[in-house]
Every structure is written in C-alpha cells, then in structure tokens.
PDB file of C-alpha atoms and ligand atoms in Angstrom:
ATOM      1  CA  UNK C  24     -19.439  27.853   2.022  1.00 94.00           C
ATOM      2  CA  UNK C  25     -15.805  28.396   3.214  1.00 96.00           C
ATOM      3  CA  UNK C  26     -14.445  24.805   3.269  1.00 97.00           C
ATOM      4  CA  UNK C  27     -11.156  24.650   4.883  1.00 98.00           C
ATOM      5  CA  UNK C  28      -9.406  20.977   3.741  1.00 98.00           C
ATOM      6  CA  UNK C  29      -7.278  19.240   6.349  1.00 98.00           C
ATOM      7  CA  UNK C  30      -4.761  17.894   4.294  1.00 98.00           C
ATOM      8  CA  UNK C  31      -1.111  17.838   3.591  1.00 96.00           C
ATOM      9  CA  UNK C  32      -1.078  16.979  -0.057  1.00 97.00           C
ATOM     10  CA  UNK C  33      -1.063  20.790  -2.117  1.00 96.00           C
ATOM     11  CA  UNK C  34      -2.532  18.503  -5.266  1.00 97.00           C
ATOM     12  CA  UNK C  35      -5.518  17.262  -3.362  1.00 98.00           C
ATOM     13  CA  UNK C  36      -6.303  21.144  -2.394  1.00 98.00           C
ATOM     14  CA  UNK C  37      -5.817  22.435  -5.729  1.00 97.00           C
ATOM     15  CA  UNK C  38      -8.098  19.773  -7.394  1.00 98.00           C
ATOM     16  CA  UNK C  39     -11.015  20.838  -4.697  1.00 98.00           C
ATOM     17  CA  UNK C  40     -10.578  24.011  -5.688  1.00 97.00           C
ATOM     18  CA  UNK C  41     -10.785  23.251  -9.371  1.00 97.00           C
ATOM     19  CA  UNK C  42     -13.840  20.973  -8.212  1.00 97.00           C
ATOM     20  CA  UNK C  43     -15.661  23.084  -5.668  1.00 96.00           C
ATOM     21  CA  UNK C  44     -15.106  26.926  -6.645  1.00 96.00           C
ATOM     22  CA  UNK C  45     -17.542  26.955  -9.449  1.00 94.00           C
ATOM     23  CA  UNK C  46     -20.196  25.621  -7.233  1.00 92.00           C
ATOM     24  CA  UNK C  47     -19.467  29.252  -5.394  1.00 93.00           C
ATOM     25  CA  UNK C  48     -18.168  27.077  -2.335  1.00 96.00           C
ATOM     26  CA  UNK C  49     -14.032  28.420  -1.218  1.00 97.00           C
ATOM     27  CA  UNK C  50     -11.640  26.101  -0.759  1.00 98.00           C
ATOM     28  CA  UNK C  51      -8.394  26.621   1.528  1.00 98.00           C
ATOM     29  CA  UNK C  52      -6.068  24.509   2.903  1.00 98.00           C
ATOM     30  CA  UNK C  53      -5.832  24.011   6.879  1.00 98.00           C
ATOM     31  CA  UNK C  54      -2.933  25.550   8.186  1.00 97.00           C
ATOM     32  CA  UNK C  55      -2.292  25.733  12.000  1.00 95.00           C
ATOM     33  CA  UNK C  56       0.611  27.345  13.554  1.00 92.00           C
ATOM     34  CA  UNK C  57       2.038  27.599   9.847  1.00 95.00           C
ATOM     35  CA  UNK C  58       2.055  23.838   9.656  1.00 95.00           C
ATOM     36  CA  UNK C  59      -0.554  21.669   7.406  1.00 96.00           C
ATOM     37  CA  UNK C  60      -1.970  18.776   9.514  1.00 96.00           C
ATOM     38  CA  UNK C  61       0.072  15.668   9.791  1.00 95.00           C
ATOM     39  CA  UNK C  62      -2.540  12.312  10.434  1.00 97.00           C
ATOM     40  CA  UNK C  63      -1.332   9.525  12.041  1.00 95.00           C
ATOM     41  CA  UNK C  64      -3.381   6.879   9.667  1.00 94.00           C
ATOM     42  CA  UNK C  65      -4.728   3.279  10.823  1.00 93.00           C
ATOM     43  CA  UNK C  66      -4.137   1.972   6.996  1.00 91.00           C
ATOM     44  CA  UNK C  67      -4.703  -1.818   7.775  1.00 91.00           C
ATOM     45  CA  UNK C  68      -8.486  -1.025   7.982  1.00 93.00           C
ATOM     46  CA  UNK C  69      -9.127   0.679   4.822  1.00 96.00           C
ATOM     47  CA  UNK C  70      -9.830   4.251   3.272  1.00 98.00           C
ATOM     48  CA  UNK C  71     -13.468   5.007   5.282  1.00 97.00           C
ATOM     49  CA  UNK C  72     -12.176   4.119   8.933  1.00 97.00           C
ATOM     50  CA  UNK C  73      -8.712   5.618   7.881  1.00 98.00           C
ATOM     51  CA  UNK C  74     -11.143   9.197   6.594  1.00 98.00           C
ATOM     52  CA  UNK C  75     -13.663   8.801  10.194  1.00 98.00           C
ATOM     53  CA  UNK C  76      -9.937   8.775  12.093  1.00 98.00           C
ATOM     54  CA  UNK C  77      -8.345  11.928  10.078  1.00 98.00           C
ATOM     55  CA  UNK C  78     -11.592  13.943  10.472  1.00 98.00           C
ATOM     56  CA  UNK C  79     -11.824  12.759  14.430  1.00 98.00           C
ATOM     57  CA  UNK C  80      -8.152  14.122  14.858  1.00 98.00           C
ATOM     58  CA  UNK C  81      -8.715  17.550  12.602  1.00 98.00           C
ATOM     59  CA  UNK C  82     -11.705  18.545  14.907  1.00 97.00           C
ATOM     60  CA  UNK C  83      -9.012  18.008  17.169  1.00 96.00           C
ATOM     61  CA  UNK C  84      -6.433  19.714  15.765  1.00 96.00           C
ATOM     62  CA  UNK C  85      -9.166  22.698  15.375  1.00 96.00           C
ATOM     63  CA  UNK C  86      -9.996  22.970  19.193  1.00 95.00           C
ATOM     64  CA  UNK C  87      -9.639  26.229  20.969  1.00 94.00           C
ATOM     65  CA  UNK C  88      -8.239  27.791  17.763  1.00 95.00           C
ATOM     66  CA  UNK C  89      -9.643  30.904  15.265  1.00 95.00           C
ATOM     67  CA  UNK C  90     -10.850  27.500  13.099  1.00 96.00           C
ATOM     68  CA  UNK C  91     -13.505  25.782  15.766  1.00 95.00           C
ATOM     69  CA  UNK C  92     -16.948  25.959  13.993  1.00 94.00           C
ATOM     70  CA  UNK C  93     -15.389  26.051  11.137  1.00 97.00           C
ATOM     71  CA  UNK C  94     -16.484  23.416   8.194  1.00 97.00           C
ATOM     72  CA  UNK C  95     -13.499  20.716   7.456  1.00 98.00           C
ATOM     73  CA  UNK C  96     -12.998  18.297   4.854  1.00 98.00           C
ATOM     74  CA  UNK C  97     -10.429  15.360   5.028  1.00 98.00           C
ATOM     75  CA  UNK C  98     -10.127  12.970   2.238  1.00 98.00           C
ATOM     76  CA  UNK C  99      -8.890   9.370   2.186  1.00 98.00           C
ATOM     77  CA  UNK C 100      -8.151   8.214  -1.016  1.00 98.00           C
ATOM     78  CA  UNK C 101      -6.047   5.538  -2.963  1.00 98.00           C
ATOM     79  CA  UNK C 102      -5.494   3.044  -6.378  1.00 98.00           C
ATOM     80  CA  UNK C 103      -6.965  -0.570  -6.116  1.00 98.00           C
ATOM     81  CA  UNK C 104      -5.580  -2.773  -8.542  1.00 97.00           C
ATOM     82  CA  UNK C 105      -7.940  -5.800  -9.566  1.00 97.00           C
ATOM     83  CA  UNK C 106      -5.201  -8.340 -10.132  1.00 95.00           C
ATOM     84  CA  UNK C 107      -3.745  -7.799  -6.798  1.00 95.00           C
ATOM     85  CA  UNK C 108      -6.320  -7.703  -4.619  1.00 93.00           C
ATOM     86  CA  UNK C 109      -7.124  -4.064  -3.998  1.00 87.00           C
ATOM     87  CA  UNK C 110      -3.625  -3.409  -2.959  1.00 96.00           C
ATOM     88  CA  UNK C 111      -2.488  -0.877  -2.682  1.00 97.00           C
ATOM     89  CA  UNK C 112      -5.345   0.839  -1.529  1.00 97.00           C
ATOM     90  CA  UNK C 113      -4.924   2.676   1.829  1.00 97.00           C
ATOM     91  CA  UNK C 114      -0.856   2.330   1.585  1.00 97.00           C
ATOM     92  CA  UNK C 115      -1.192   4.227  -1.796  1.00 98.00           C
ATOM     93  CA  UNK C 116       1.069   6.950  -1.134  1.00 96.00           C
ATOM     94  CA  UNK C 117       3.337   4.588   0.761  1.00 96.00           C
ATOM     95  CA  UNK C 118       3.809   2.243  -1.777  1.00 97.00           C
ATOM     96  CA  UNK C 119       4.517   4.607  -4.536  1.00 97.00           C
ATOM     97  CA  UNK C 120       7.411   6.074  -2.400  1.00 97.00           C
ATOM     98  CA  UNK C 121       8.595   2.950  -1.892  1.00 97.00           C
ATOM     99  CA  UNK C 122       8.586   0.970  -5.231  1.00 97.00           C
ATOM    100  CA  UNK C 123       7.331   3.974  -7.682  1.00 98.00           C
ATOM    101  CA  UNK C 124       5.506   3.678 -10.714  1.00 98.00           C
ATOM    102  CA  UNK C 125       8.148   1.697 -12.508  1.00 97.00           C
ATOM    103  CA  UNK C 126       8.258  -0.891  -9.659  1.00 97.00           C
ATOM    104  CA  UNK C 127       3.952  -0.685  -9.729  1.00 97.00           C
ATOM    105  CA  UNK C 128       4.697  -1.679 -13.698  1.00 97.00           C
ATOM    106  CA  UNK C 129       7.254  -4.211 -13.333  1.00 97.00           C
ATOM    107  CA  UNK C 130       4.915  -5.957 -10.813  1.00 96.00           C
ATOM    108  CA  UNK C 131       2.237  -6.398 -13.434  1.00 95.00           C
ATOM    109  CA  UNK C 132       4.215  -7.835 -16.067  1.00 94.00           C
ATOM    110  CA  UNK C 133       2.412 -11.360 -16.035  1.00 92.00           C
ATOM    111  CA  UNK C 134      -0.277  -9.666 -14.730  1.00 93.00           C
ATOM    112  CA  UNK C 135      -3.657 -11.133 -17.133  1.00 89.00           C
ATOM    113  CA  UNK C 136      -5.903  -7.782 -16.131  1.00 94.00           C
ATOM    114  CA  UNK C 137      -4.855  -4.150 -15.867  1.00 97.00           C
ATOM    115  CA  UNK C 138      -7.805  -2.923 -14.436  1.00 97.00           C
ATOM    116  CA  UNK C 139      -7.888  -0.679 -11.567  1.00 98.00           C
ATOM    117  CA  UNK C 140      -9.937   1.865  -9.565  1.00 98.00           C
ATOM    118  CA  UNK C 141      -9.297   5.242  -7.856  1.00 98.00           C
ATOM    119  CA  UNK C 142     -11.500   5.605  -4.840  1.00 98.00           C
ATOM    120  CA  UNK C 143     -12.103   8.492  -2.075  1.00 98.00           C
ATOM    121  CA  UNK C 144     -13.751   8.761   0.735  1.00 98.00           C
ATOM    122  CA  UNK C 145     -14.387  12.454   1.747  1.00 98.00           C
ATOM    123  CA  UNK C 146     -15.799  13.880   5.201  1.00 98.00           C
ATOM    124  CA  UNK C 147     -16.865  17.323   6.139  1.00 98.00           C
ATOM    125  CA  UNK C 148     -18.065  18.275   9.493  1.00 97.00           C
ATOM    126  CA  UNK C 149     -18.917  21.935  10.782  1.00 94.00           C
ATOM    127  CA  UNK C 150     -18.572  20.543  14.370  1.00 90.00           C
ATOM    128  CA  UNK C 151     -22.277  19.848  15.079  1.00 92.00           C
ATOM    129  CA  UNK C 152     -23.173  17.647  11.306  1.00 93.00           C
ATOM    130  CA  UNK C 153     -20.703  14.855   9.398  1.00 96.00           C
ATOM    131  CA  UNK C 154     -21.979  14.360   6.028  1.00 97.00           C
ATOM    132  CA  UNK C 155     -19.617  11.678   4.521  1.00 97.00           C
ATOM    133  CA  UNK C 156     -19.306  10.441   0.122  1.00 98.00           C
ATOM    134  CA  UNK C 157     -17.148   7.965  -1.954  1.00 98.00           C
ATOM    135  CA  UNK C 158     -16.167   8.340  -5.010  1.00 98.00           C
ATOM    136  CA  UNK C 159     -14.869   5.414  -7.554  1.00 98.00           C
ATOM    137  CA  UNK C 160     -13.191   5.557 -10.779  1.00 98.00           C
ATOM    138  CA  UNK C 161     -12.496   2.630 -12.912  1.00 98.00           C
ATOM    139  CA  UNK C 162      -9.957   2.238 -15.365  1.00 98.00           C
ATOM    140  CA  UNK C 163      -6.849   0.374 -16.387  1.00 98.00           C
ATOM    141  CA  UNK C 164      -2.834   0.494 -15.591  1.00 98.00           C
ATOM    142  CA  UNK C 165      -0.820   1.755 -18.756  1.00 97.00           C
ATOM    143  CA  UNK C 166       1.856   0.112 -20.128  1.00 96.00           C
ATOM    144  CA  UNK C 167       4.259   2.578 -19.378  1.00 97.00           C
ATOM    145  CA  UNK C 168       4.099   5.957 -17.949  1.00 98.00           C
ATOM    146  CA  UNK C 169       2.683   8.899 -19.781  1.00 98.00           C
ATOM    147  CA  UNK C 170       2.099  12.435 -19.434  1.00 98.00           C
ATOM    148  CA  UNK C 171       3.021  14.921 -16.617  1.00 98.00           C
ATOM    149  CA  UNK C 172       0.574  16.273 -14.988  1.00 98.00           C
ATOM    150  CA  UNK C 173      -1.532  15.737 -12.293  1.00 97.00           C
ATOM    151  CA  UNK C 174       0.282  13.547  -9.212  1.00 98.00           C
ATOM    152  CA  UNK C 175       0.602  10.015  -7.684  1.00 98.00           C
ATOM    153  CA  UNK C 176      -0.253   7.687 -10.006  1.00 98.00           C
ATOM    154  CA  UNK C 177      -1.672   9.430 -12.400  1.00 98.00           C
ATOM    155  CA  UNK C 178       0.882   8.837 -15.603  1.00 98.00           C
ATOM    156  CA  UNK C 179      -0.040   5.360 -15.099  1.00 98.00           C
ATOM    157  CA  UNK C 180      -3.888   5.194 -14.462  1.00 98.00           C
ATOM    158  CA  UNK C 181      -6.222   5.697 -17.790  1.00 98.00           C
ATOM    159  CA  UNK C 182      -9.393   6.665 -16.795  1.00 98.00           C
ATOM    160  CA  UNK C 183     -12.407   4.146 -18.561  1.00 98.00           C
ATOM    161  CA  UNK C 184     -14.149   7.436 -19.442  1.00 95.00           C
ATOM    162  CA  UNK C 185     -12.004   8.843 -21.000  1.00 96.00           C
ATOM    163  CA  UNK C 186     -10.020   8.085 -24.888  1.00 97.00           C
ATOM    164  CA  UNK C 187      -6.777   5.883 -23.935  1.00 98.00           C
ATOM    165  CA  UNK C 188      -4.863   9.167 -22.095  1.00 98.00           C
ATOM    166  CA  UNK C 189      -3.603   8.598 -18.793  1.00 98.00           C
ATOM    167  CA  UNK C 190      -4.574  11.192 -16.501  1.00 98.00           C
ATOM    168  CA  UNK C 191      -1.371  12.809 -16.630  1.00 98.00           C
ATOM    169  CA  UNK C 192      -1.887  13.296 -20.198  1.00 98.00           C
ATOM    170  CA  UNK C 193      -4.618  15.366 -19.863  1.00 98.00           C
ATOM    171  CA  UNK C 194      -5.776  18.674 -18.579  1.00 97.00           C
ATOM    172  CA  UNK C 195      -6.771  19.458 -15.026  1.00 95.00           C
ATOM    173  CA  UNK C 196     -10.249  20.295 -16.465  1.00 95.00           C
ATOM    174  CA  UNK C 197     -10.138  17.064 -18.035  1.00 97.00           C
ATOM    175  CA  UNK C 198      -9.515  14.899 -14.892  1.00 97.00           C
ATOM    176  CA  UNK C 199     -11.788  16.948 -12.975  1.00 96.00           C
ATOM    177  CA  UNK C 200     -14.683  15.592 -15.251  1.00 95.00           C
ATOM    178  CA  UNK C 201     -14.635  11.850 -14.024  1.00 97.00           C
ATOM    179  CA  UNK C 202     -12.122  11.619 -11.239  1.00 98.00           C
ATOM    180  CA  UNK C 203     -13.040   9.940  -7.716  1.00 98.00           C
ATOM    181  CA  UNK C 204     -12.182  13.112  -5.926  1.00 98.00           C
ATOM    182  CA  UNK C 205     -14.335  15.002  -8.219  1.00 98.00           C
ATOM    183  CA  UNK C 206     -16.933  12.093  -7.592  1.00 98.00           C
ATOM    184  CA  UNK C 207     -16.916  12.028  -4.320  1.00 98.00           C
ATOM    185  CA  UNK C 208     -16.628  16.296  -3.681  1.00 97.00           C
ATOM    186  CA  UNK C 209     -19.657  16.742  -5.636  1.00 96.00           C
ATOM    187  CA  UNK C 210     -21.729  14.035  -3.749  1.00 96.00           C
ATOM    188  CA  UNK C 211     -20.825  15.296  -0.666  1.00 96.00           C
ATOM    189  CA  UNK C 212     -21.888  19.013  -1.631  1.00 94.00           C
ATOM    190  CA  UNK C 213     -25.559  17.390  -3.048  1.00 93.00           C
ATOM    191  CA  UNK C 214     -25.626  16.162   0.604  1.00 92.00           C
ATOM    192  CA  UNK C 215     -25.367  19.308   2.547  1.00 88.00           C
ATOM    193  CA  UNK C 216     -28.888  20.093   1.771  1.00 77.00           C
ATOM    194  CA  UNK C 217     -29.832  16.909   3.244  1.00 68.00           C
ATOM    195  CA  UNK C 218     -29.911  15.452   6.916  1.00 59.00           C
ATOM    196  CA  UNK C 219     -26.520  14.480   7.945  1.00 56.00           C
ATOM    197  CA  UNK C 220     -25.765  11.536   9.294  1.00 56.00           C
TER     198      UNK C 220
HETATM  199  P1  LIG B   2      -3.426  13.501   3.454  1.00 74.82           P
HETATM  200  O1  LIG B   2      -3.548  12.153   4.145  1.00 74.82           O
HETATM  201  O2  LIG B   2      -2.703  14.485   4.292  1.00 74.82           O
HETATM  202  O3  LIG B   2      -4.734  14.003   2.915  1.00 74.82           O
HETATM  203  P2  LIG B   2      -2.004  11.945   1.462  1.00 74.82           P
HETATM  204  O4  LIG B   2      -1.351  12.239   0.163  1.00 74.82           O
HETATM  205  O5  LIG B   2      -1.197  11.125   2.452  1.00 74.82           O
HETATM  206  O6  LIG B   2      -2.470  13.303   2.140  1.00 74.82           O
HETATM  207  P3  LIG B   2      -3.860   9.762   1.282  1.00 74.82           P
HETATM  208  O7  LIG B   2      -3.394   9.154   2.556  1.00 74.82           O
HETATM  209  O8  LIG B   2      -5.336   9.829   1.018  1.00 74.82           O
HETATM  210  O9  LIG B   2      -3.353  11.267   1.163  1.00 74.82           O
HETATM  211  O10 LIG B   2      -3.138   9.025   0.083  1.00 74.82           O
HETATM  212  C1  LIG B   2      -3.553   9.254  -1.223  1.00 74.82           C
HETATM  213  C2  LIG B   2      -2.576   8.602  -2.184  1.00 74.82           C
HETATM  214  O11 LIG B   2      -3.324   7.837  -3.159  1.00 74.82           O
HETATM  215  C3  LIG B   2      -1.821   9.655  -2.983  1.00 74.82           C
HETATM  216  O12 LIG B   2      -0.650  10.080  -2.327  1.00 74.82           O
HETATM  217  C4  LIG B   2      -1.558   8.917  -4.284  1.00 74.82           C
HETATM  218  O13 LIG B   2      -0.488   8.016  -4.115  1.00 74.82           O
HETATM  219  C5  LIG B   2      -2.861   8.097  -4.465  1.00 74.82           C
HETATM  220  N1  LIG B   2      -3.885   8.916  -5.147  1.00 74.82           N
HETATM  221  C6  LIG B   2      -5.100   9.279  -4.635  1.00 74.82           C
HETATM  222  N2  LIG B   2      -5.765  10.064  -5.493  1.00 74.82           N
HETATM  223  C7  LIG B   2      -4.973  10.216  -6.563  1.00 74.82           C
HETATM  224  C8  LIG B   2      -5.095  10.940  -7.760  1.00 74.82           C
HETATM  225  O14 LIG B   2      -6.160  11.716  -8.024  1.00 74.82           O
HETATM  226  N3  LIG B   2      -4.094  10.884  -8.631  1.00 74.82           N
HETATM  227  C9  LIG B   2      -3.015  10.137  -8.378  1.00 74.82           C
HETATM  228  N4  LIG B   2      -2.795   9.433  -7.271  1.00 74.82           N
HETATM  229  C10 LIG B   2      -3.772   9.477  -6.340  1.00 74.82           C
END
C-alpha cells in the first residue's frame, strides 16, 4: 500500500518508513502545494481527539487534489510522565520548546518516580474506511541526557525493554523494535485486513 503520512515532523516519516517498508507497504510524506500540512491541534482533550481532528482536516486538506482516494496516516503522539500527572502529553512538542530537556530534568529533581510512557495514536483513512491503533511504551526519565539520535525526548526516555540506553543511544533499528510509533504502525497495518471501524 502507498501510505502517504500527513505530518510535519521529517523524524516521524522516516521512522514509518523504517517501520512500514519491510512490510512491502511505501511510505511518503504529504506534501501539498510544496508545503507539509500544518494542524491546528485541540491539545486540552488529549492525543485520540487531537489524531480524529488532524485526520478530519488532512481529508480536507486532500480534497479536489491529485491525493483524494488516496490512503493517509496522521499520528498524535507524546511523553506522559507518572509523577506529574501525564503531563506533558498532548503539549509534548510544546513543552520541550519551551523548557527543553534540561528544564523536563530540573523539574524532576525531588521527583520519587521516573517512570514515564510514550504513547501514539495513529489513523489511516482511504476516504471511504478509518482504521485507528495506540501504541504505549513504558519506561523511565534518565538522569541526564544521553545519546544523539533519534528526536524529542528521546536522550532522556530509556525504554523498559530495552538495557539502561536511552533511545538516543541506540540505533534506529533498535528503537524501532519497541517504540509506541512502531507499536501502534504495526497494529494499525494487522487491522487493514479487518472491518474498519
Ligand atoms: P505533526 O503534528 O505534524 O504530526 P508534531 O511533531 O507536532 O508533528 P505531535 O503533535 O504528535 O507531532 O507531537 C509529538 C511530540 O511528542 C514530539 O514533537 C516530541 O516532543 C514527542 N514525541 C513523540 N514521539 C516521540 C519519539 O518517538 N521520540 C521523542 N519524542 C517524541
């Protein structure tokens, strides 16, 4: 299946293609009038009503162009930290321009727990079916940041799975293993051969 990804983060579209390509499925980013989509987000209600709005406004987007019919994906997606009650969740990307991951640190200092989650919620629609999966992965906040690759918060977030790296210490291949994106990609493709709903 060609799966065309209504995003604007590059790093989401290059882990789908990591994730999705060797299932034979091709993954390309959405790019209309040489722009990738911009989504106006309704964060206060969380990442599954924030994913339903951004695949409601890329069907949108997709009307009357070369792209209608088309099958879409749109991911919502975000860290939940335990001690402070799931924030920041939907405002991931906010908050991480806004404090960093030095500030995330400094604000867990007398924190008791580390733990923490990644979760995404990914849509795809082909304009007549929806099929919709989440993906979680637990883990804990490091003490400082480590590694390089990856994006967001990954030199911070070690993965439960994994051996005490943080995701940015480890390869792409690595991440691709146990992430929520990964999770939540590979649900969604088990789904297409079921009803949608
Ligand atoms: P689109 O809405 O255009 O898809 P975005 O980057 O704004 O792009 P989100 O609203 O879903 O996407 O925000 C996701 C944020 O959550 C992301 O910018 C990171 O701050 C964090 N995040 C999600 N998945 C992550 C991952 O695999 N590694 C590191 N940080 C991640």
């Amino acid at each position: 299946m060609r799966i065309l990804f209504a995003t604007g983060n590059s790093n989401k579209i290059h882990e789908a293609k990591s994730i999705l390509e060797p299932l034979g499925h091709t993954v390309e980013g959405l790019v209309i009038d040489g722009n990738r989509p911009e989504f106006i987000e309704p964060k206060e209600f969380g990442l599954e009503h924030v994913a339903e709005s951004k695949i409601e406004q890329a069907l949108e987007l997709i009307l009357g162009t070369e792209f209608e019919g088309s099958s879409i994906l749109v991911e919502d997606s975000g860290i939940f930290i335990d001690d402070f009650d799931e924030w920041p969740g939907a405002n991931s990307s906010d908050i991480e321009a806004e404090v960093g991951l030095d500030g995330i640190l400094k604000l867990m200092v007398n924190s008791k727990s580390r733990g923490a989650e990644y979760r995404a919620v990914s849509i795809l629609s082909d304009g007549e079916n929806v099929w919709r999966s989440i993906g979680i992965c637990r883990g804990e906040l490091a003490l400082e940041i480590r590694g390089t690759n990856g994006f967001g918060y990954d030199p911070i977030f070690i993965p439960k799975s994994g051996d005490g790296r943080t995701y940015a210490e480890m390869k792409e291949s690595e991440k691709d293993m146990t992430s929520h994106r990964a999770k939540a990609m590979m649900r969604l493709i088990e789904s297409l051969s079921a009803p949608s709903k």
